C-alpha positions in Angstrom: 142.6 172.7 210.3 145.1 170.5 208.6 146.1 168.7 211.7 142.3 167.9 212.1 141.1 167.5 208.6 143.9 166.5 206.8 146.7 164.4 209.3 144.7 161.6 210.2 144.5 161.0 206.3 147.6 161.5 205.2 148.9 159.2 207.9 147.2 156.5 207.3 148.0 156.6 203.4 151.0 154.7 202.5 151.6 155.7 199.2 153.2 159.0 199.1 152.2 160.6 195.5 148.3 159.8 196.5 149.5 161.1 200.2 151.1 164.3 198.5 147.9 164.7 196.0 145.4 164.9 199.3 147.6 167.8 201.0 148.2 169.2 197.8 144.6 169.9 197.3 143.8 171.2 200.6 147.2 173.6 199.8 145.0 174.9 197.0 142.1 175.1 198.3 143.4 177.4 201.5 145.3 179.6 199.1 142.0 180.1 197.3 140.6 182.0 200.8 141.2 185.9 200.7 143.7 187.0 202.7 144.7 183.5 202.8 148.4 183.9 202.2 148.9 187.0 204.7 148.0 185.4 207.4 150.1 182.2 207.2 152.5 184.5 206.9 151.8 186.1 209.3 150.9 182.5 211.8 153.7 180.7 210.6 156.7 182.9 210.0 160.1 182.4 208.3 162.3 184.5 209.4 163.3 184.1 213.1 165.9 185.5 214.4 168.9 183.6 214.3 168.7 180.9 211.7 169.5 183.2 208.9 172.2 182.0 206.7 174.1 182.8 203.2 174.2 179.8 200.9 175.3 179.7 197.9 175.9 183.1 197.7 171.9 183.7 198.6 170.1 184.7 201.6 168.0 182.3 203.3 165.6 183.5 205.9 166.3 180.3 207.6 168.1 176.4 207.0 164.6 175.1 206.0 162.8 174.3 202.9 160.4 172.3 201.0 162.0 169.8 198.9 160.8 169.1 195.3 158.0 166.1 194.3 155.1 168.1 196.3 154.8 171.4 194.1 155.8 169.8 190.6 153.9 172.1 188.5 155.1 175.3 190.4 151.5 176.5 191.0 152.1 177.0 195.3 155.2 177.8 195.6 154.1 181.2 196.9 151.7 179.5 199.4 153.3 176.7 200.7 157.0 179.2 201.2 154.7 181.6 203.2 154.5 177.6 205.9 157.8 178.8 207.4 159.9 177.5 204.2 162.8 180.1 203.5 162.9 178.5 199.5 160.6 176.1 197.6 162.4 173.2 194.8 159.5 173.0 192.4 159.4 170.2 190.1 161.2 167.4 189.4 161.0 168.6 185.6 161.1 165.9 183.4 161.2 167.4 179.8 160.4 171.0 178.2 156.8 170.4 178.8 156.7 170.0 182.5 158.8 173.3 182.2 156.7 175.4 180.4 153.8 175.3 181.8 155.3 175.8 185.5 157.5 179.1 184.1 153.9 179.6 182.9 152.7 179.5 186.4 156.0 181.3 187.7 155.2 184.5 185.1 151.4 184.4 186.6 152.2 184.9 190.3 156.2 185.5 190.9 157.8 184.1 193.0 157.9 186.1 196.8 161.1 184.4 197.8 163.6 181.9 197.1 162.9 179.4 194.5 165.0 176.8 192.7 164.0 174.0 190.1 164.7 170.6 190.3 165.2 169.1 186.7 165.7 165.6 186.3 165.4 165.0 182.6 166.2 167.3 178.9 168.9 169.1 181.4 169.9 171.9 179.1 166.9 173.0 177.6 165.0 172.7 180.7 168.2 174.5 182.7 168.1 177.4 179.6 164.5 177.9 179.7 163.9 178.5 183.3 167.1 180.2 183.9 165.2 183.5 183.8 162.4 182.7 186.6 164.5 180.6 189.4 167.1 181.6 191.9 169.1 178.5 192.3 168.6 175.2 190.0 169.1 171.0 191.9 170.2 169.2 189.2 169.0 165.1 190.2 171.4 162.6 189.0 169.1 160.0 190.1 168.7 157.8 186.8 171.8 159.4 185.1 174.5 159.5 187.7 176.6 160.7 185.4 178.9 163.9 185.8 178.7 164.6 182.0 175.7 166.4 181.8 177.1 169.2 183.9 179.3 170.1 181.2 176.9 171.6 178.8 175.0 173.4 181.8 178.2 175.1 183.4 179.2 176.3 179.7 175.3 177.9 179.1 175.9 179.5 182.5 178.3 181.6 181.5 176.6 183.1 179.0 174.1 185.0 181.4 174.7 188.1 183.4 173.2 186.6 186.5 175.1 183.6 188.0 172.7 181.1 189.4 173.5 178.1 191.6 174.2 174.3 190.3 173.7 171.9 192.7 173.8 168.4 192.1 170.8 165.7 193.5 172.6 162.5 194.1 170.9 159.1 194.3 170.4 157.7 197.6 171.4 154.7 197.1 175.0 156.1 195.5 178.5 154.2 196.2 180.7 156.1 198.0 183.4 155.4 195.6 180.9 157.5 193.2 180.2 160.1 195.8 184.0 160.8 196.1 184.1 161.6 192.5 181.0 163.9 192.3 182.5 165.9 195.0 185.9 165.9 193.1 184.0 167.1 190.3 182.3 169.9 192.0 185.2 171.4 193.9 186.9 171.5 190.2 184.2 172.5 188.0 182.3 175.3 190.3 179.3 173.5 190.9 178.1 174.8 193.8 176.6 172.4 196.2 174.9 168.6 196.8 171.8 167.5 197.7 172.6 164.5 200.0 170.2 161.7 200.4 171.3 159.9 204.1 172.6 161.0 207.0 176.2 159.2 206.0 175.9 161.0 202.7 176.4 164.8 204.4 179.2 163.3 206.6 180.8 161.8 203.8 180.4 164.7 201.6 180.8 166.9 204.6 184.3 165.3 205.7 186.0 164.6 201.7 185.1 168.4 200.4 186.7 169.8 203.5 183.3 172.0 204.6 184.2 173.4 201.3 180.9 172.3 199.7 177.4 173.1 200.4 175.3 170.5 201.6 171.1 170.5 201.0 170.1 167.5 203.1 167.0 165.6 202.2 167.2 163.3 204.3 163.0 161.8 204.8 163.2 164.6 207.9 160.2 164.3 209.6 161.2 166.1 213.5 162.6 168.7 214.7 165.4 166.6 216.2 166.5 165.2 212.7 166.2 168.6 210.8 169.2 169.6 213.9 171.1 166.4 213.4 171.7 167.3 209.8 172.8 170.3 210.2 174.7 169.0 212.7 176.3 166.7 210.3 177.5 169.0 207.6 174.5 170.3 205.8 173.7 174.2 205.8 170.1 173.8 204.6 167.6 171.4 204.8 164.5 170.0 202.9 161.1 168.3 204.0 158.7 167.2 202.1 156.6 163.9 203.3 157.1 165.3 206.8 155.0 168.0 205.8 152.2 166.0 204.2 152.4 163.5 206.9 152.1 166.1 210.0 151.0 169.3 208.3 152.6 172.8 208.7 153.0 172.7 212.3 156.2 170.8 211.7 158.2 173.2 209.6 157.9 176.0 213.0 158.8 173.2 215.9 161.9 172.3 213.5 162.0 176.2 213.2 161.8 176.6 217.3 164.0 173.5 217.8 166.9 174.9 215.9 166.7 178.6 217.0 166.7 177.3 220.5 170.0 175.7 219.7 170.9 178.3 217.6 174.9 178.0 218.0 174.1 175.3 215.3 175.2 176.5 212.0 
């Protein structure tokens, strides 16, 4: 249905936020259909044989996730997960008010699979509030590209019984000199991974970390071949967002089938 009703609209809209709003309304409608989740999981599936992997100490059914920016309030992560994703990033959350709203939604509909929170502001308070409700955290430093904010987060994590991975999301335009500092900081301070914004960043991080730092590829992936390229460059996981909005749920299945046919890519 998405292919015939929504895709022709979202492909014509240049504004990503407007296109995302239309897609989100469709997924909300679909989620209200009785048995919709079961049907989606049956049709799309997120557990293809041969694509399982352990990253950050978490077991992922496959390497493909939904990036932050679509389910910004944590309303539809279970419905979106059923489209074939092995994890969903909710947010980004710029403040405590937005993270509280998401937590209320999570409590009303506990997650079925791996859930990540992307935090873009008021980092410490948001991190602590969401700690018991998410499986890992993506800390977006696009507007504040400093490592100082991680000191408090890493100290706070020590106070919890359960270890939750922390991933730093770097700006797409970050110079390689600064990116090298981020890599060094992560390796020295037990930051669990980096979410990279370009293929060049992936290659740089993989090379300078010696493969010791897991990478999530957030590189405007819109085709199965781009997904494969991201993993070949050194990423352990990848996320799509606008690819889903523009192409629809079939993109996820196409990526998984392509990766499954090239299952030697790790």
